[in-house]
PDB file of C-alpha atoms in Angstrom:
ATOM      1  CA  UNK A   1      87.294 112.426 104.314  1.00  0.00           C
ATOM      2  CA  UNK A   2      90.678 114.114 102.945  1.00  0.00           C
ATOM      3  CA  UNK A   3      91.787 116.927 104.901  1.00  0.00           C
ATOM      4  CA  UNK A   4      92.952 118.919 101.742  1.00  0.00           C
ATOM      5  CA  UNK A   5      90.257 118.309  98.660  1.00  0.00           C
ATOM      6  CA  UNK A   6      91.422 115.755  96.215  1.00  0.00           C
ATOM      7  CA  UNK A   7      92.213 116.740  92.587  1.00  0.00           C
ATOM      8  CA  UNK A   8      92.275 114.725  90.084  1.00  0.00           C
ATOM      9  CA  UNK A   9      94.323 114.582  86.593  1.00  0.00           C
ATOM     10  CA  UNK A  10      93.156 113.032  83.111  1.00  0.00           C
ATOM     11  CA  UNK A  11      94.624 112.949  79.936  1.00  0.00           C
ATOM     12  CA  UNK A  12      92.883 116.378  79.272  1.00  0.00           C
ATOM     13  CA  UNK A  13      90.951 117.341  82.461  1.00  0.00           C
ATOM     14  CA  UNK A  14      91.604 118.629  85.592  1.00  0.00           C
ATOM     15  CA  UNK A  15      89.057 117.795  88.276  1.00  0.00           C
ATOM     16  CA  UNK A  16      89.157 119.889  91.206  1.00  0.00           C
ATOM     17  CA  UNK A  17      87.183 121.499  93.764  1.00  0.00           C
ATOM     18  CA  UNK A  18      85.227 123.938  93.070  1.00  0.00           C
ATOM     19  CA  UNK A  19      84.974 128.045  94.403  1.00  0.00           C
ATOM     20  CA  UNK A  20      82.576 131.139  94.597  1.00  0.00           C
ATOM     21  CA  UNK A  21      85.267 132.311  91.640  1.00  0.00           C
ATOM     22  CA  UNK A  22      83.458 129.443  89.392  1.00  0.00           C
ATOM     23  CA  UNK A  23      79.725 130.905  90.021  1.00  0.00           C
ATOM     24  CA  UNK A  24      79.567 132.534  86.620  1.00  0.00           C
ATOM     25  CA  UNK A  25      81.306 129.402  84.551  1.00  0.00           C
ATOM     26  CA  UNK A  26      79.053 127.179  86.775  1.00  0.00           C
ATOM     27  CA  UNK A  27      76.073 129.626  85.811  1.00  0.00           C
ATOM     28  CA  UNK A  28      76.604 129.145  81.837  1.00  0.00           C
ATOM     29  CA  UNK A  29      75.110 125.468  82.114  1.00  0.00           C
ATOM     30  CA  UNK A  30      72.949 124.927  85.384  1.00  0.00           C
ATOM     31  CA  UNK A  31      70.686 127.967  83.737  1.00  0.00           C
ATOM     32  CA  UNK A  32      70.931 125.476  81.062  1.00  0.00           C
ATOM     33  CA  UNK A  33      67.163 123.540  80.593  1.00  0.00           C
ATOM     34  CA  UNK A  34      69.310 120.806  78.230  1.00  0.00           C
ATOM     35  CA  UNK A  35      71.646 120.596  80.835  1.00  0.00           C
ATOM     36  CA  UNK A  36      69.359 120.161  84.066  1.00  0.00           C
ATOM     37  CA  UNK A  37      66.123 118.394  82.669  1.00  0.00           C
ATOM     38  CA  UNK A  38      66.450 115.045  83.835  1.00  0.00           C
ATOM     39  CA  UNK A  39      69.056 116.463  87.274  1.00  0.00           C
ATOM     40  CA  UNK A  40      65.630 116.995  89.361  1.00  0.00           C
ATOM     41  CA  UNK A  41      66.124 120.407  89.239  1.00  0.00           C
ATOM     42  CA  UNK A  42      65.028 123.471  87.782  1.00  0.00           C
ATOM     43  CA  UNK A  43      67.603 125.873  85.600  1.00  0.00           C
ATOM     44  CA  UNK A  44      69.190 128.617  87.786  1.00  0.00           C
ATOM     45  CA  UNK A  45      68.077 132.001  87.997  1.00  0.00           C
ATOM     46  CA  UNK A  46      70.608 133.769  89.228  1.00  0.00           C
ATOM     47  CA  UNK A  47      73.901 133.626  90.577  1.00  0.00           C
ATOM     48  CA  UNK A  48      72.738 132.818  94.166  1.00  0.00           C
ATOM     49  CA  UNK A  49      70.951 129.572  93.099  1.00  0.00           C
ATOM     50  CA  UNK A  50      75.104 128.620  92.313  1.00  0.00           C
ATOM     51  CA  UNK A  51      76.079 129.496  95.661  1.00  0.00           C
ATOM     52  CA  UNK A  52      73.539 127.366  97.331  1.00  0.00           C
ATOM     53  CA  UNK A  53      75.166 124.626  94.283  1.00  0.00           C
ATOM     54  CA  UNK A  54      78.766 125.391  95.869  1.00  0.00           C
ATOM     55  CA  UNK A  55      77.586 125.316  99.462  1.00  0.00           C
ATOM     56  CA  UNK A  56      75.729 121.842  98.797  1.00  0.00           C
ATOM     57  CA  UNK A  57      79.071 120.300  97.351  1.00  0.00           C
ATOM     58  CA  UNK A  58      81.155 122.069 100.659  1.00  0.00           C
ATOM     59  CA  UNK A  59      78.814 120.541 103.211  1.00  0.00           C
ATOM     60  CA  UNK A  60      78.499 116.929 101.776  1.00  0.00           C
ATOM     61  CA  UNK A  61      82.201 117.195 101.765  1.00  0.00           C
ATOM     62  CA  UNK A  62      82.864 118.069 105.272  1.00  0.00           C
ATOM     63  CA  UNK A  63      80.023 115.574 106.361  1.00  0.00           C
ATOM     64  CA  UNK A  64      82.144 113.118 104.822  1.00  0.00           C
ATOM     65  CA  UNK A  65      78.575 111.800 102.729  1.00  0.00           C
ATOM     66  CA  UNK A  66      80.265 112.754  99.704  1.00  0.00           C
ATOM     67  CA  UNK A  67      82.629 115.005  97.448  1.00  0.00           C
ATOM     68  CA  UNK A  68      82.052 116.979  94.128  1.00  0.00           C
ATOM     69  CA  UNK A  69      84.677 117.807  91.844  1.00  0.00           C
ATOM     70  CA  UNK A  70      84.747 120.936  89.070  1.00  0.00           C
ATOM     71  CA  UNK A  71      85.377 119.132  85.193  1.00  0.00           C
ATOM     72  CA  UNK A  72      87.931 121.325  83.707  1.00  0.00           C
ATOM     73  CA  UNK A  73      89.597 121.410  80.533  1.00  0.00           C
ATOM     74  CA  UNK A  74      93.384 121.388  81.549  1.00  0.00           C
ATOM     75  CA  UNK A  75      94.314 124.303  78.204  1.00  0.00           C
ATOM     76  CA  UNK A  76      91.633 126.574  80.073  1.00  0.00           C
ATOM     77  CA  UNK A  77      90.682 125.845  83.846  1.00  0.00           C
ATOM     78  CA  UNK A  78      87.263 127.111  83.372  1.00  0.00           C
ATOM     79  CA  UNK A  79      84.564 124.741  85.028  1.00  0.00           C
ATOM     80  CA  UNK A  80      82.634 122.952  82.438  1.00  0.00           C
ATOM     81  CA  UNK A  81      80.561 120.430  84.561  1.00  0.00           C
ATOM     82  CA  UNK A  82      81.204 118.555  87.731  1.00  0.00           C
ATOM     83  CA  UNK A  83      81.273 115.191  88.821  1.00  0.00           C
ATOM     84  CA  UNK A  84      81.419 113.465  92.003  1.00  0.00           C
ATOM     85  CA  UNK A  85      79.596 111.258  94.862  1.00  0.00           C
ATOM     86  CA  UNK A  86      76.769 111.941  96.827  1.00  0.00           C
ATOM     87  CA  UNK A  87      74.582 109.680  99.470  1.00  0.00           C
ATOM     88  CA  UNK A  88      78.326 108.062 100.485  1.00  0.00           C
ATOM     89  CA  UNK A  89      77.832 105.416 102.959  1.00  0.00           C
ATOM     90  CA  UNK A  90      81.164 104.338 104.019  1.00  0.00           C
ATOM     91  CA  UNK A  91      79.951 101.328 106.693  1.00  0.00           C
ATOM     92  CA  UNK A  92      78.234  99.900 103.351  1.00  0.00           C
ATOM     93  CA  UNK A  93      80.902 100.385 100.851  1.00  0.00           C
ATOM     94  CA  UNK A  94      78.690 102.237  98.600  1.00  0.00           C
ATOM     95  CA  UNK A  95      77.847 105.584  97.181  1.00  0.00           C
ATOM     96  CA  UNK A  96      75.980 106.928  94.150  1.00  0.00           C
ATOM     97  CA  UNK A  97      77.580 108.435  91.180  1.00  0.00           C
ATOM     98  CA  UNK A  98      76.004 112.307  89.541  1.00  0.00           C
ATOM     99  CA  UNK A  99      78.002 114.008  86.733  1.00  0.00           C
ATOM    100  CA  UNK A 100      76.290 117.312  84.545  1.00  0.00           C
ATOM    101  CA  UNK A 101      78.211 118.821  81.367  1.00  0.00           C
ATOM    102  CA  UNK A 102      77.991 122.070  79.747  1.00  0.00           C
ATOM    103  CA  UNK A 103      76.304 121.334  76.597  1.00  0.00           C
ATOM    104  CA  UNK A 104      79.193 122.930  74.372  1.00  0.00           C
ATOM    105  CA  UNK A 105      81.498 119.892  75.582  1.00  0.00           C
ATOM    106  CA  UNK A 106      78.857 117.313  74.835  1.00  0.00           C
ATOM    107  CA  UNK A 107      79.729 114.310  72.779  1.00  0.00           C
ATOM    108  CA  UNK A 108      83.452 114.707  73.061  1.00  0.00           C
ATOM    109  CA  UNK A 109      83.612 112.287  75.786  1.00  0.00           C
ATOM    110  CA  UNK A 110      84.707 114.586  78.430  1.00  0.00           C
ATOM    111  CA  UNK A 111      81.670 113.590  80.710  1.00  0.00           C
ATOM    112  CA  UNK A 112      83.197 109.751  79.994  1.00  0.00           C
ATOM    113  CA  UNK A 113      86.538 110.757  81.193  1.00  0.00           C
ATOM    114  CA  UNK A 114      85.510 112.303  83.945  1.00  0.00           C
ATOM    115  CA  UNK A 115      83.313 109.438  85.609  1.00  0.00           C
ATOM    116  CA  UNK A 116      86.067 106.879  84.864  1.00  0.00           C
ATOM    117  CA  UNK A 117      88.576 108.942  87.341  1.00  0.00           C
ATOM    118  CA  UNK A 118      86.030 109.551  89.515  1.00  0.00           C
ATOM    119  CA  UNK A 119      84.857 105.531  89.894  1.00  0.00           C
ATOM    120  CA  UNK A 120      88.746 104.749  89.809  1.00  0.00           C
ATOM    121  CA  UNK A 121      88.944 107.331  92.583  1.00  0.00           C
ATOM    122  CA  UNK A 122      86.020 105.693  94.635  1.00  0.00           C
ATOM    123  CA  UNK A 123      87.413 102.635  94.632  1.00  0.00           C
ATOM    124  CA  UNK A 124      91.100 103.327  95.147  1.00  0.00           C
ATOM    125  CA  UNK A 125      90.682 106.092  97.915  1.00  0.00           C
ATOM    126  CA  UNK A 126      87.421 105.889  99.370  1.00  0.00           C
ATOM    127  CA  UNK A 127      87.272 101.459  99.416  1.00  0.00           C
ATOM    128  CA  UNK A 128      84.118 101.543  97.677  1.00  0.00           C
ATOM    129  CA  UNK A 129      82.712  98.347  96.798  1.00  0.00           C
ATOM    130  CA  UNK A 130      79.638  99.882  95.232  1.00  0.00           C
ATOM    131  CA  UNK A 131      78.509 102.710  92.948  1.00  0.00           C
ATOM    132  CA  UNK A 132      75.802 103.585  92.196  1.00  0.00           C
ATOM    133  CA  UNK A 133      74.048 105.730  89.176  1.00  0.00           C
ATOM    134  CA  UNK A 134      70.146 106.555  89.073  1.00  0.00           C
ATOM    135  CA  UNK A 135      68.958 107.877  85.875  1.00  0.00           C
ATOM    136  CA  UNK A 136      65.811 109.055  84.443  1.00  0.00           C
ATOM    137  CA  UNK A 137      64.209 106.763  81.422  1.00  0.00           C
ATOM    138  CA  UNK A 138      64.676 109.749  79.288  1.00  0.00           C
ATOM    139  CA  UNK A 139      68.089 110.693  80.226  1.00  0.00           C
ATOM    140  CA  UNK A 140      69.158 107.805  77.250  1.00  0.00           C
ATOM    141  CA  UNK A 141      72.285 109.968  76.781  1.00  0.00           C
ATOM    142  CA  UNK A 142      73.660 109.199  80.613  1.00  0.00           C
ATOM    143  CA  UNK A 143      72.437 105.362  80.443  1.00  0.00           C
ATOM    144  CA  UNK A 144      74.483 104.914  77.186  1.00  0.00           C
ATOM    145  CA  UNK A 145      77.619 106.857  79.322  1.00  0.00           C
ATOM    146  CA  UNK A 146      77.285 105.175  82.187  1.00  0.00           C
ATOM    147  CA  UNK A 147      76.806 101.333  80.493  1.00  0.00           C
ATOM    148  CA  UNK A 148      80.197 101.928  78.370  1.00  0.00           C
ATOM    149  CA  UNK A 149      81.310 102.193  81.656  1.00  0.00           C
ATOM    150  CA  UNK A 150      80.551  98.915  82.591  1.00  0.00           C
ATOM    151  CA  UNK A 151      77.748  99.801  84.701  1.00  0.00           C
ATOM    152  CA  UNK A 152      74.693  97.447  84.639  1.00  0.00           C
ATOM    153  CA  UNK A 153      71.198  98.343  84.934  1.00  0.00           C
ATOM    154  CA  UNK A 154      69.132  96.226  87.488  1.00  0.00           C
ATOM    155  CA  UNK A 155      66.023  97.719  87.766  1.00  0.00           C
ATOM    156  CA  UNK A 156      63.001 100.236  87.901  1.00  0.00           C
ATOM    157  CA  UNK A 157      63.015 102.467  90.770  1.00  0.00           C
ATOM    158  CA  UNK A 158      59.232 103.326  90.268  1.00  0.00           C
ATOM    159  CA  UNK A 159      58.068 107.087  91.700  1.00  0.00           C
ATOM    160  CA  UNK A 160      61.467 106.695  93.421  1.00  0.00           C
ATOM    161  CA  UNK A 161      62.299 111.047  93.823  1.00  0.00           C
ATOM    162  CA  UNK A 162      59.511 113.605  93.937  1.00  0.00           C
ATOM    163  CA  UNK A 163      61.064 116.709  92.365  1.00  0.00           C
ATOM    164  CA  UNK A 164      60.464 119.715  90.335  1.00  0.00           C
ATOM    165  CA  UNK A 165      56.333 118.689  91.438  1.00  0.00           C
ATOM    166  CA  UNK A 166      56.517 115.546  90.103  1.00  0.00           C
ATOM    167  CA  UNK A 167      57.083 111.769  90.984  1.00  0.00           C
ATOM    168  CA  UNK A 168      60.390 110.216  88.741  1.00  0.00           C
ATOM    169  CA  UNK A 169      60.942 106.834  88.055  1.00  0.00           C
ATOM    170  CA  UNK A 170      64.420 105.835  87.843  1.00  0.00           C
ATOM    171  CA  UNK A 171      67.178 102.928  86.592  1.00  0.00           C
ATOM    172  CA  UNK A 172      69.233 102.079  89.453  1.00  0.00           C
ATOM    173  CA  UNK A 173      72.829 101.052  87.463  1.00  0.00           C
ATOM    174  CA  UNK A 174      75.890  99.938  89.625  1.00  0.00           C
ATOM    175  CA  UNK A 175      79.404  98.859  89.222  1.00  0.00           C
ATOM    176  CA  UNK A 176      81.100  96.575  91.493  1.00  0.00           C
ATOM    177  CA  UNK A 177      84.634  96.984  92.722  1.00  0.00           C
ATOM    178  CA  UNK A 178      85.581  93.657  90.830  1.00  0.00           C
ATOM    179  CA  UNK A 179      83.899  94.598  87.236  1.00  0.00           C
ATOM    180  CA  UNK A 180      86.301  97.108  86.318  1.00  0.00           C
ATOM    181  CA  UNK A 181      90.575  96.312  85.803  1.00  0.00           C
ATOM    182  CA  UNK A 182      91.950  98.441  88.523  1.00  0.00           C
ATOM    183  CA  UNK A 183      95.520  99.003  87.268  1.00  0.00           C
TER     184      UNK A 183
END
């Protein structure tokens, strides 16, 4: 991994890492049941729940298994969503793909802009080959995202993540290196 944390500039976003100063912009949509439904997680209750959210994204960092970025709006700064790898496995090219949105930015195609730096990011600074995206059934908003993309679905994961006291089934999408333009 990068010594100093990446950030990342879109036409109108500003992805960057995120701090303890973001808790309470962070707060506004993981308390958010819209927002975390199909994430495998429950809403936050408090502000510590956002911590433990912070400290996930610092340690997957310096493990080097994968990297989380804040979605900003470059007019305001404040942290809207976040977007980033996780489960990076550098010896295999690959690494999966999670983004979540505040619900007031939904449908502007923020969340779109964000995952097409990030993927262009994978595969420019990080040699990935392979990304991955798993995605509830019900979660038709983040297929439809993630296909535009050019992500293709290959299959059921069946009973593939037991969370929130439940078994989920998931689509396992991916886009390889050579299915998007890279310039």
């Amino acid at each position: 991994m990068e010594k100093d944390f990446p950030m990342i500039n879109t036409k109108r976003l500003i992805l960057r890492e995120v701090t303890t100063k973001d808790a309470n912009d962070m707060f506004n949509y993981l308390s958010d049941k819209d927002v975390v439904k199909h994430m495998g997680i429950a809403p936050f209750q408090t502000i510590n729940d956002v911590w433990d959210e912070i400290g996930w994204y610092n340690s997957i960092y310096e493990k080097g298994t994968g990297i989380r970025w804040g979605i900003t709006l470059k007019e305001s700064g404040k942290v809207i969503g976040s977007c980033g790898f996780l489960n990076m496995l550098p010896k295999h090219f690959r690494a999966e793909v999670g983004f979540e949105l505040s619900k007031d930015f939904w449908g502007n195609g923020i969340a779109s802009e964000a995952l097409e730096a990030v993927v262009r990011y994978g595969y420019h600074h990080f040699q990935l080959e392979r990304i991955e995206a798993l995605i509830e059934p019900a979660n038709v908003a983040s297929q439809i995202l993630v296909e535009k993309q050019g992500f293709i679905r290959e299959g059921l994961l069946r009973h593939y993540e037991f969370t929130c006291g439940k078994f989920d089934d998931l689509y396992m999408y991916s886009i390889l290196k050579e299915d998007i333009n890279l310039i």
